[in-house]
Amino acid sequence: MESQRSILIIGLLLVSFLLWIEYQEAYGPQPIESAEEIQQQNTQNTESSDGFVPQADTSALPQSLNTAETNAQRFVDVTTDTLHLTIDTIGGDVIATDLIKYPVTQGGDDAYQILTSEPATLYIAQSGLIGNQGTDLQSGRAQYSVPQGTYALDNDKEQLIVPLSVVTKDGIQVTKSFTFTRGSHAIDVSYIVNNTTSQVAQVQQYSQLKQTLTERSEGSMFMPTYRGAAYSTLEDKYEKYTFSDIQDERLNIATQGGWVGMLEHYFVSAWVPPQNETNSIYSALSNNAAIIGYKGQTVNIPAGETTTLSSILYIGPKDQGVLANIARGLDLTADYGILWWISQPLFALLKWIYGIVGNWGFAIIFTTIIVKGAMYWLTKKQYESMAKMRALQPKLQQLKDRFGDDKQKMSKGMMELYKKEKVNPMGGCFPMLLQMPIFMALYWVLLESVELRHAEFGLWISDLSVRDPWFVLPILTGASMFLLQRLQPMTIQDPMQQKIFQYMPVAMSIFFFFFPAGLVLYWLMSNIITLVQAKIIYASMEKRGLKTK
């Protein structure tokens, strides 16, 4: 039993350590660099293999869009049923986006803003055409014209198209169109390039996301969240690329398909190029802002002909089903960590149950019942092994009295006793350790899944994604852990270890004060089910003549 207690403690410490590692990776402080170092990196990282990384000149952006200039023709205001955004006619960039269906406060009308042109928190989506006859050159970016300054998706329409047009200095006609679809956060961005000249025109599509390096905290030690860049290639479905990575090393990867994105807790913005073409993924620094983007293949347009280029801009929640249909690996931006292979099936089960019961809290409860039911055989092995170990305690004490401090003889005698009685001393620990990954996997499901954001359970639990405001669930969880402990009579002789084990429910309850209410609800239900299972298992063992106390 002493070895079982020790391994339980080690398991709990391992969980804490893994949480701390994830916290440091996603939320920990980044090294501070001098202005000289940053300037040097800016010089080095803003050059690609062909000597050019497309970047917008954002120095002309207004300090705030709430100015008289907003009403000028330069800025286009677009509203759909899911998005409210602003397009800058210089370059045709998306410089502000509100997610209409995702309020900042639960039940409020304050839409969550993901893109912004505010200099302190700059975060914009840029795109254009480079190349010999491109719209965006080293000398400056295109100034598009637009038929009107305001667009809105009509109630009886499924799509809204916002066309921007320009004629380049070479006389090439370019129409850049944004196509919005009802109920969608994905925007089709296309270029119709009409080569009206007598020469072959060369253009290359590019798209990039640009975000200031200024830290914006979203998480906490017990709810760490990642804010930074990510990308996908044919070889790597999902790779995080932190702001410090962008500062340290320029990214330059050629791949078929792929995508680039910027992530925050529940939301993501991503550029998805044509998946059947070869694209070049790059990163850069510009004026204390991180850039990640892609460049497409160079396209030759014969004289008198027209070519269409396109990409997808997604700005919205990490809806895994939607993202998986847009591009391979884009659903992994709902980052479940190294246990994603457990988390994804758990989330699928959770979502399926929610579709039946219509309440995420009850979905968690029924998921717990199913998971614990599937693991009943492990729980049974655990308690039967623990009961056999308790039955051996008198014989183990006799060995201790016989050999005293001779650890070698004591160890040999214990092994012989275990072999004779057909008892595995680790049998009670292995089932407990198997449950740890499931706990961690569900932790990340409840932390990362946008479906649980502002999800109401009932009574005082109005949001399962944040901690219990009255700490009722953590206290009940601690009490259930205490009752579980009472089912396992204390056999540890060392007074210090006894105290550690006795106060473990109290320590865990304090941890649970900071966990999302949904996770604590899962743990509480798991403990209650374990208590019921333990009673059933003990009753069965007593019928078979096995001592349980």
Coordinates of C-alpha atoms in Angstrom, one line a residue:
M1 CA 0.0 0.0 0.0
E2 CA 2.9 2.4 0.7
S3 CA 4.1 2.0 -2.9
Q4 CA 0.5 2.7 -4.1
R5 CA 0.3 5.9 -2.1
S6 CA 3.7 7.0 -3.4
I7 CA 2.7 6.4 -7.0
L8 CA -0.6 8.2 -6.5
I9 CA 1.3 11.2 -5.2
I10 CA 3.8 11.0 -8.1
G11 CA 0.9 10.9 -10.5
L12 CA -0.7 14.0 -9.0
L13 CA 2.7 15.7 -9.1
L14 CA 3.1 14.7 -12.8
V15 CA -0.2 16.3 -13.6
S16 CA 0.8 19.5 -11.9
F17 CA 4.2 19.4 -13.7
L18 CA 2.5 18.9 -17.2
L19 CA 0.2 21.8 -16.5
W20 CA 3.1 24.0 -15.5
I21 CA 5.0 23.0 -18.7
E22 CA 2.0 23.9 -20.8
Y23 CA 1.6 27.1 -18.9
Q24 CA 5.2 28.1 -19.5
E25 CA 4.9 27.3 -23.2
A26 CA 1.7 29.2 -23.8
Y27 CA 1.7 31.9 -21.2
G28 CA 5.1 32.2 -19.7
P29 CA 7.2 35.3 -20.0
Q30 CA 9.2 35.8 -23.2
P31 CA 12.9 36.9 -23.1
I32 CA 13.3 40.7 -23.4
E33 CA 15.5 41.9 -26.2
S34 CA 17.2 45.2 -26.6
A35 CA 16.1 47.7 -29.2
E36 CA 19.3 47.1 -31.1
E37 CA 18.7 43.3 -31.3
I38 CA 15.1 43.8 -32.5
Q39 CA 16.2 46.3 -35.1
Q40 CA 18.9 43.9 -36.4
Q41 CA 16.4 41.1 -36.6
N42 CA 13.9 43.3 -38.5
T43 CA 16.6 44.0 -41.1
Q44 CA 17.5 40.3 -41.4
N45 CA 14.0 38.8 -41.3
T46 CA 12.2 41.1 -43.7
E47 CA 14.1 39.7 -46.6
S48 CA 13.1 36.4 -48.3
S49 CA 15.0 34.3 -50.8
D50 CA 13.9 36.5 -53.7
G51 CA 14.7 39.7 -51.8
F52 CA 11.1 40.7 -51.0
V53 CA 8.6 39.9 -48.3
P54 CA 5.3 41.7 -49.0
Q55 CA 4.4 44.1 -46.2
A56 CA 1.8 46.8 -46.0
D57 CA 2.7 50.3 -45.1
T58 CA 0.5 50.7 -42.0
S59 CA 2.0 54.0 -41.0
A60 CA -1.0 55.7 -42.7
L61 CA -3.6 53.8 -40.7
P62 CA -5.6 56.1 -38.4
Q63 CA -5.1 56.0 -34.7
S64 CA -8.7 55.0 -34.4
L65 CA -11.4 54.1 -36.9
N66 CA -13.8 56.3 -34.9
T67 CA -12.8 59.4 -36.9
A68 CA -14.2 61.5 -39.7
E69 CA -12.0 59.6 -42.1
T70 CA -14.1 56.5 -41.4
N71 CA -16.8 57.9 -43.5
A72 CA -14.5 58.6 -46.4
Q73 CA -14.3 56.3 -49.4
R74 CA -11.1 54.8 -48.1
F75 CA -12.8 52.5 -45.7
V76 CA -15.5 50.0 -46.5
D77 CA -17.9 48.9 -43.8
V78 CA -19.3 45.4 -44.3
T79 CA -21.9 43.6 -42.1
T80 CA -23.2 40.1 -42.4
D81 CA -25.1 37.8 -39.9
T82 CA -21.7 36.7 -38.5
L83 CA -19.2 39.4 -39.2
H84 CA -18.8 43.2 -39.0
L85 CA -15.6 44.2 -40.6
T86 CA -13.7 47.1 -42.2
I87 CA -11.7 46.9 -45.4
D88 CA -9.1 49.5 -46.2
T89 CA -9.1 50.4 -50.0
I90 CA -5.3 50.9 -49.7
G91 CA -4.2 47.4 -50.4
G92 CA -7.6 45.9 -49.8
D93 CA -6.7 44.8 -46.3
V94 CA -9.1 43.7 -43.6
I95 CA -8.2 46.0 -40.7
A96 CA -11.0 45.4 -38.2
T97 CA -13.4 42.5 -37.5
D98 CA -16.1 41.9 -34.9
L99 CA -17.6 38.5 -34.3
I100 CA -21.3 39.3 -34.0
K101 CA -22.4 36.0 -32.5
Y102 CA -19.7 36.0 -29.9
P103 CA -20.2 38.7 -27.3
V104 CA -17.4 39.6 -24.9
T105 CA -19.6 39.3 -21.9
Q106 CA -22.2 36.6 -21.6
G107 CA -25.5 37.7 -22.9
G108 CA -24.2 41.1 -23.9
D109 CA -24.2 42.9 -27.2
D110 CA -20.5 43.8 -27.2
A111 CA -19.2 41.7 -30.1
Y112 CA -15.8 40.2 -29.7
Q113 CA -13.2 42.1 -31.7
I114 CA -10.5 39.9 -33.3
L115 CA -8.8 42.2 -35.9
T116 CA -8.0 45.8 -35.1
S117 CA -6.0 48.7 -36.6
E118 CA -5.3 50.2 -33.2
P119 CA -1.5 50.7 -33.2
A120 CA -1.0 49.3 -29.7
T121 CA -2.8 46.1 -30.5
L122 CA -2.4 46.0 -34.3
Y123 CA -3.8 42.8 -35.8
I124 CA -4.8 42.8 -39.5
A125 CA -5.2 40.5 -42.5
Q126 CA -3.3 41.7 -45.6
S127 CA -3.3 40.4 -49.1
G128 CA -2.5 41.4 -52.7
L129 CA -0.5 40.6 -55.9
I130 CA 3.2 41.0 -56.3
G131 CA 5.4 40.3 -59.3
N132 CA 6.4 42.4 -62.2
Q133 CA 2.8 43.5 -62.9
G134 CA 1.4 43.1 -59.4
T135 CA -0.8 45.6 -57.5
D136 CA 1.6 45.8 -54.5
L137 CA 5.2 46.8 -55.3
Q138 CA 8.1 48.1 -53.3
S139 CA 7.1 51.6 -54.2
G140 CA 3.7 51.3 -52.6
R141 CA 0.4 49.4 -52.5
A142 CA -2.6 49.7 -54.8
Q143 CA -5.4 52.2 -54.1
Y144 CA -8.6 50.4 -55.0
S145 CA -11.8 52.0 -55.9
V146 CA -15.2 50.7 -54.6
P147 CA -18.7 51.4 -55.7
Q148 CA -20.0 52.2 -52.2
G149 CA -18.7 52.6 -48.7
T150 CA -21.2 50.4 -46.9
Y151 CA -22.4 46.8 -47.6
A152 CA -24.8 44.6 -45.7
L153 CA -26.0 41.1 -46.3
D154 CA -29.8 41.3 -47.0
N155 CA -32.1 39.0 -45.1
D156 CA -33.2 37.2 -48.3
K157 CA -29.7 36.8 -49.7
E158 CA -27.2 33.9 -49.1
Q159 CA -24.1 35.8 -50.3
L160 CA -22.6 39.2 -50.3
I161 CA -19.9 40.3 -52.8
V162 CA -17.8 43.4 -52.1
P163 CA -15.8 44.3 -55.3
L164 CA -12.7 46.5 -55.2
S165 CA -11.0 47.5 -58.5
V166 CA -7.8 49.1 -59.7
V167 CA -5.9 49.6 -62.9
T168 CA -2.1 49.2 -62.4
K169 CA 0.5 51.5 -63.8
D170 CA 1.0 48.9 -66.6
G171 CA -2.6 49.1 -67.6
I172 CA -3.7 45.7 -66.1
Q173 CA -7.3 45.6 -64.7
V174 CA -7.6 43.9 -61.3
T175 CA -10.8 43.2 -59.4
K176 CA -10.4 42.1 -55.8
S177 CA -13.6 40.6 -54.5
F178 CA -14.6 39.6 -51.0
T179 CA -17.4 37.0 -51.0
F180 CA -19.3 36.5 -47.7
T181 CA -21.7 33.6 -47.1
R182 CA -24.6 33.6 -44.7
G183 CA -23.7 31.7 -41.4
S184 CA -20.0 31.5 -42.3
H185 CA -16.8 33.0 -41.0
A186 CA -14.9 32.0 -44.1
I187 CA -14.4 34.7 -46.7
D188 CA -13.5 33.9 -50.3
V189 CA -11.0 36.5 -51.6
S190 CA -10.5 36.4 -55.3
Y191 CA -8.6 38.4 -58.0
I192 CA -9.8 38.7 -61.5
V193 CA -6.7 39.9 -63.5
N194 CA -7.4 41.1 -67.0
N195 CA -4.2 41.6 -69.0
T196 CA -5.2 44.3 -71.5
T197 CA -1.6 45.0 -72.5
S198 CA 0.4 43.5 -75.4
Q199 CA 2.9 41.9 -73.1
V200 CA 2.8 38.7 -70.9
A201 CA 2.0 39.8 -67.3
Q202 CA 3.5 38.1 -64.2
V203 CA 1.7 38.2 -60.9
Q204 CA 2.0 36.3 -57.6
Q205 CA -0.7 36.1 -54.9
Y206 CA 0.3 36.6 -51.3
S207 CA -1.6 36.8 -48.0
Q208 CA -0.4 37.5 -44.5
L209 CA -1.5 38.2 -40.9
K210 CA 0.3 40.9 -39.0
Q211 CA 0.0 41.3 -35.2
T212 CA 1.9 43.5 -32.7
L213 CA 4.3 41.7 -30.4
T214 CA 2.8 43.5 -27.4
E215 CA 1.8 41.0 -24.8
R216 CA -2.0 40.5 -24.2
S217 CA -2.7 38.1 -21.4
E218 CA -5.7 35.9 -21.7
G219 CA -5.0 33.0 -19.4
S220 CA -3.8 32.1 -16.0
M221 CA -1.5 29.6 -14.4
F222 CA -4.4 27.0 -14.3
M223 CA -6.0 28.1 -17.5
P224 CA -3.0 28.8 -19.9
T225 CA -3.9 29.8 -23.4
Y226 CA -1.7 30.2 -26.5
R227 CA -1.5 33.4 -28.4
G228 CA 0.7 33.4 -31.5
A229 CA 1.2 32.1 -35.0
A230 CA 0.7 28.6 -36.5
Y231 CA 1.1 27.0 -39.9
S232 CA 0.6 23.8 -41.8
T233 CA 2.6 22.0 -44.5
L234 CA 2.2 18.7 -46.4
E235 CA 4.6 17.1 -43.8
D236 CA 3.3 18.8 -40.7
K237 CA -0.4 19.2 -40.3
Y238 CA -0.1 21.7 -37.4
E239 CA 2.9 23.6 -36.1
K240 CA 2.8 26.4 -33.6
Y241 CA 5.3 29.2 -34.3
T242 CA 5.5 31.6 -31.4
F243 CA 6.3 35.3 -31.6
S244 CA 9.7 34.6 -30.1
D245 CA 10.2 32.0 -32.9
I246 CA 9.5 34.7 -35.4
Q247 CA 11.9 37.0 -33.7
D248 CA 14.6 34.3 -33.7
E249 CA 14.4 32.8 -37.1
R250 CA 12.8 33.6 -40.5
L251 CA 10.4 30.9 -41.7
N252 CA 10.7 30.0 -45.4
I253 CA 9.0 26.7 -46.4
A254 CA 7.7 25.5 -49.8
T255 CA 4.8 23.1 -49.6
Q256 CA 1.8 21.9 -51.5
G257 CA -1.3 23.4 -50.0
G258 CA -0.8 24.5 -46.3
W259 CA -2.2 27.4 -44.4
V260 CA -1.0 30.2 -42.0
G261 CA -2.8 31.5 -39.0
M262 CA -2.8 33.6 -35.8
L263 CA -4.4 31.9 -32.7
E264 CA -5.9 33.1 -29.5
H265 CA -7.9 31.3 -26.9
Y266 CA -11.2 30.4 -28.6
F267 CA -10.6 32.1 -32.0
V268 CA -8.4 32.0 -35.0
S269 CA -7.7 33.9 -38.2
A270 CA -6.2 32.0 -41.1
W271 CA -5.3 32.4 -44.7
V272 CA -5.8 29.2 -46.8
P273 CA -4.3 29.2 -50.3
P274 CA -5.3 26.8 -53.1
Q275 CA -4.5 23.3 -51.7
N276 CA -3.5 21.9 -55.1
E277 CA -0.7 24.4 -55.7
T278 CA 2.8 24.9 -54.3
N279 CA 3.0 27.8 -51.8
S280 CA 5.8 29.4 -49.9
I281 CA 5.1 30.0 -46.2
Y282 CA 7.2 32.8 -44.6
S283 CA 7.5 34.9 -41.5
A284 CA 9.0 38.3 -40.8
L285 CA 9.2 41.2 -38.4
S286 CA 8.0 44.7 -39.2
N287 CA 7.9 47.7 -36.7
N288 CA 7.5 45.5 -33.6
A289 CA 4.9 43.3 -35.3
A290 CA 5.0 39.6 -36.2
I291 CA 4.1 38.5 -39.7
I292 CA 3.2 35.1 -41.0
G293 CA 2.0 34.6 -44.5
Y294 CA 2.2 32.7 -47.8
K295 CA 3.1 33.4 -51.4
G296 CA 1.6 31.5 -54.2
Q297 CA 3.1 30.4 -57.5
T298 CA 4.0 33.0 -60.1
V299 CA 1.3 33.1 -62.8
N300 CA 2.0 34.2 -66.4
I301 CA -1.0 35.9 -68.0
P302 CA -0.8 36.1 -71.8
A303 CA -1.7 39.4 -73.5
G304 CA -5.4 39.9 -73.8
E305 CA -6.3 37.1 -71.4
T306 CA -7.9 36.9 -68.0
T307 CA -6.9 34.8 -64.9
T308 CA -8.6 34.3 -61.6
L309 CA -6.7 33.7 -58.4
S310 CA -8.3 33.0 -55.0
S311 CA -7.8 32.2 -51.3
I312 CA -9.9 31.8 -48.2
L313 CA -9.7 34.1 -45.2
Y314 CA -11.2 32.6 -42.0
I315 CA -11.9 34.9 -39.0
G316 CA -13.9 33.3 -36.3
P317 CA -14.2 30.6 -33.6
K318 CA -12.2 27.3 -33.5
D319 CA -15.2 25.3 -34.8
Q320 CA -13.4 22.0 -35.4
G321 CA -16.0 20.6 -37.8
V322 CA -16.0 23.8 -40.0
L323 CA -12.2 24.2 -39.9
A324 CA -11.6 20.5 -40.9
N325 CA -13.6 21.1 -44.0
I326 CA -11.7 24.2 -45.0
A327 CA -8.1 22.8 -44.9
R328 CA -6.3 19.8 -43.6
G329 CA -5.1 20.3 -40.0
L330 CA -6.9 23.6 -39.5
D331 CA -9.1 22.0 -36.9
L332 CA -6.0 21.3 -34.8
T333 CA -5.9 25.0 -33.9
A334 CA -8.3 23.9 -31.2
D335 CA -5.1 22.8 -29.5
Y336 CA -5.5 19.8 -27.2
G337 CA -1.7 19.3 -26.8
I338 CA 0.0 16.0 -26.9
L339 CA -3.1 14.1 -25.8
W340 CA -5.2 15.3 -28.8
W341 CA -5.7 11.7 -29.8
I342 CA -7.7 11.2 -26.6
S343 CA -9.2 14.7 -26.5
Q344 CA -10.8 14.6 -29.9
P345 CA -12.8 11.4 -29.3
L346 CA -13.9 12.8 -25.9
F347 CA -15.0 16.0 -27.5
A348 CA -16.9 14.1 -30.2
L349 CA -18.7 12.1 -27.5
L350 CA -19.4 15.2 -25.5
K351 CA -20.8 17.0 -28.6
W352 CA -22.9 14.0 -29.5
I353 CA -24.5 13.8 -26.1
Y354 CA -25.0 17.6 -26.1
G355 CA -27.0 17.2 -29.3
I356 CA -29.4 14.9 -27.3
V357 CA -29.6 16.7 -23.9
G358 CA -29.1 20.3 -25.0
N359 CA -27.1 21.2 -22.0
W360 CA -23.3 21.1 -21.8
G361 CA -23.3 20.5 -18.0
F362 CA -25.5 17.4 -18.4
A363 CA -23.4 16.4 -21.4
I364 CA -20.3 16.4 -19.2
I365 CA -22.2 14.3 -16.6
F366 CA -23.3 11.7 -19.1
T367 CA -19.9 11.6 -20.7
T368 CA -18.4 10.9 -17.3
I369 CA -20.9 8.1 -16.7
I370 CA -19.9 6.5 -20.1
V371 CA -16.2 6.9 -19.5
K372 CA -16.3 5.6 -16.0
G373 CA -18.5 2.7 -17.1
A374 CA -16.0 1.8 -19.8
M375 CA -13.2 1.8 -17.2
Y376 CA -15.2 -0.2 -14.6
W377 CA -13.0 -3.3 -15.2
L378 CA -9.9 -1.2 -14.3
T379 CA -11.5 0.2 -11.2
K380 CA -12.5 -3.4 -10.2
K381 CA -8.9 -4.6 -10.6
Q382 CA -7.7 -1.6 -8.6
Y383 CA -9.9 -2.2 -5.6
E384 CA -9.5 -6.0 -5.6
S385 CA -5.7 -5.5 -5.7
M386 CA -5.9 -3.0 -2.9
A387 CA -8.0 -5.4 -0.9
K388 CA -5.5 -8.3 -1.4
M389 CA -2.7 -6.0 -0.3
R390 CA -4.6 -5.1 2.9
A391 CA -5.1 -8.8 3.6
L392 CA -1.3 -9.2 3.4
Q393 CA -0.6 -6.4 5.9
P394 CA -0.3 -8.8 8.9
K395 CA 2.2 -11.0 7.0
L396 CA 4.1 -8.0 5.8
Q397 CA 4.4 -6.8 9.4
Q398 CA 5.7 -10.2 10.5
L399 CA 8.4 -9.9 7.8
K400 CA 9.3 -6.4 9.1
D401 CA 9.5 -7.7 12.6
R402 CA 11.7 -10.6 11.5
F403 CA 14.2 -8.8 9.3
G404 CA 14.2 -5.4 11.0
D405 CA 16.4 -2.9 9.2
D406 CA 17.8 -5.5 6.7
K407 CA 16.2 -4.0 3.6
Q408 CA 17.7 -6.6 1.2
K409 CA 16.2 -9.6 3.1
M410 CA 12.9 -7.6 3.6
S411 CA 12.6 -6.9 -0.1
K412 CA 13.4 -10.6 -1.0
G413 CA 10.8 -11.8 1.6
M414 CA 8.1 -9.4 0.2
M415 CA 8.7 -10.6 -3.4
E416 CA 8.4 -14.2 -2.3
L417 CA 5.2 -13.4 -0.4
Y418 CA 3.7 -11.6 -3.3
K419 CA 4.5 -14.5 -5.6
K420 CA 3.1 -17.1 -3.2
E421 CA -0.2 -15.1 -2.7
K422 CA -0.4 -14.2 -6.4
V423 CA -0.6 -10.5 -5.6
N424 CA 0.7 -7.7 -7.8
P425 CA 1.8 -4.8 -5.6
M426 CA 1.4 -2.4 -8.5
G427 CA -2.1 -3.7 -9.4
G428 CA -3.8 -0.9 -7.5
C429 CA -1.7 1.9 -9.0
F430 CA -1.8 1.1 -12.7
P431 CA -5.6 1.7 -13.1
M432 CA -5.2 5.0 -11.3
L433 CA -2.4 6.1 -13.5
L434 CA -4.4 5.2 -16.6
Q435 CA -7.0 7.6 -15.6
M436 CA -4.6 10.6 -15.5
P437 CA -4.3 11.0 -19.3
I438 CA -8.1 11.0 -19.5
F439 CA -8.2 13.7 -16.8
M440 CA -5.6 15.8 -18.7
A441 CA -7.3 15.2 -22.1
L442 CA -10.7 16.4 -20.8
Y443 CA -9.0 19.3 -19.1
W444 CA -7.9 20.6 -22.5
V445 CA -11.3 19.8 -24.1
L446 CA -13.0 22.0 -21.5
L447 CA -10.3 24.7 -21.8
E448 CA -10.0 24.9 -25.6
S449 CA -13.4 24.1 -27.0
V450 CA -15.3 27.3 -28.1
E451 CA -18.6 25.4 -27.7
L452 CA -18.2 25.6 -24.0
R453 CA -17.5 29.3 -23.9
H454 CA -20.4 31.0 -22.0
A455 CA -22.1 27.6 -21.8
E456 CA -24.6 27.7 -18.9
F457 CA -25.3 24.7 -16.7
G458 CA -27.9 25.9 -14.3
L459 CA -28.4 27.4 -10.9
W460 CA -25.2 29.4 -10.0
I461 CA -23.1 27.9 -12.8
S462 CA -23.6 30.4 -15.7
D463 CA -20.4 29.6 -17.5
L464 CA -18.8 26.2 -17.5
S465 CA -15.5 27.5 -19.0
V466 CA -14.6 29.6 -16.0
R467 CA -14.2 28.7 -12.3
D468 CA -17.2 28.1 -10.0
P469 CA -18.0 31.6 -8.6
W470 CA -19.2 30.2 -5.3
F471 CA -16.7 27.4 -5.1
V472 CA -19.5 24.9 -4.4
L473 CA -18.2 22.3 -6.9
P474 CA -14.6 22.4 -5.6
I475 CA -15.7 21.9 -2.0
L476 CA -18.0 19.0 -3.0
T477 CA -15.2 17.5 -4.9
G478 CA -12.9 17.7 -1.9
A479 CA -15.6 16.0 0.2
S480 CA -16.0 13.2 -2.3
M481 CA -12.2 12.7 -2.3
F482 CA -12.3 12.5 1.5
L483 CA -15.0 9.8 1.3
L484 CA -13.0 7.9 -1.3
Q485 CA -10.0 8.0 1.0
R486 CA -12.1 6.6 3.9
L487 CA -12.8 3.6 1.7
Q488 CA -9.1 2.9 1.7
P489 CA -8.0 2.3 5.4
M490 CA -4.7 4.0 6.3
T491 CA -1.9 1.4 6.3
I492 CA 1.0 3.8 6.1
Q493 CA 3.1 3.8 9.3
D494 CA 5.2 6.9 8.7
P495 CA 3.5 9.9 10.4
M496 CA 4.6 12.4 7.8
Q497 CA 3.2 10.3 4.9
Q498 CA 0.0 9.9 6.9
K499 CA -0.5 13.6 7.2
I500 CA 0.3 14.2 3.5
F501 CA -2.3 11.6 2.5
Q502 CA -4.9 12.9 4.9
Y503 CA -4.6 16.5 3.7
M504 CA -4.5 15.6 0.0
P505 CA -8.2 16.2 -0.5
V506 CA -7.8 19.6 0.9
A507 CA -4.9 20.4 -1.4
M508 CA -6.7 19.2 -4.4
S509 CA -9.8 21.2 -3.5
I510 CA -7.6 24.3 -3.5
F511 CA -6.4 23.4 -7.0
F512 CA -10.0 23.0 -8.2
F513 CA -10.8 26.5 -7.0
F514 CA -9.0 27.7 -10.2
F515 CA -10.1 25.1 -12.7
P516 CA -13.1 25.6 -15.1
A517 CA -16.4 24.6 -13.5
G518 CA -16.9 22.1 -16.3
L519 CA -13.8 20.2 -15.4
V520 CA -14.6 20.2 -11.6
L521 CA -18.1 18.9 -12.5
Y522 CA -16.4 16.1 -14.4
W523 CA -14.1 15.3 -11.4
L524 CA -16.9 15.4 -8.9
M525 CA -19.1 13.1 -11.0
S526 CA -16.2 10.8 -11.5
N527 CA -15.6 10.6 -7.7
I528 CA -19.3 9.9 -7.0
I529 CA -19.4 7.2 -9.6
T530 CA -16.2 5.7 -8.2
L531 CA -17.8 5.7 -4.7
V532 CA -20.8 3.8 -6.1
Q533 CA -18.6 1.4 -8.0
A534 CA -16.4 0.8 -4.9
K535 CA -19.4 -0.2 -2.8
I536 CA -20.6 -2.6 -5.5
I537 CA -17.1 -4.1 -5.8
Y538 CA -16.6 -4.4 -2.1
A539 CA -20.0 -6.1 -1.7
S540 CA -19.1 -8.6 -4.4
M541 CA -15.7 -9.3 -2.8
E542 CA -17.2 -9.9 0.6
K543 CA -19.6 -12.5 -0.9
R544 CA -16.5 -14.3 -2.2
G545 CA -14.9 -14.2 1.2
L546 CA -12.3 -11.5 0.5
K547 CA -11.7 -9.0 3.3
T548 CA -12.3 -5.4 2.3
K549 CA -11.6 -3.7 5.7

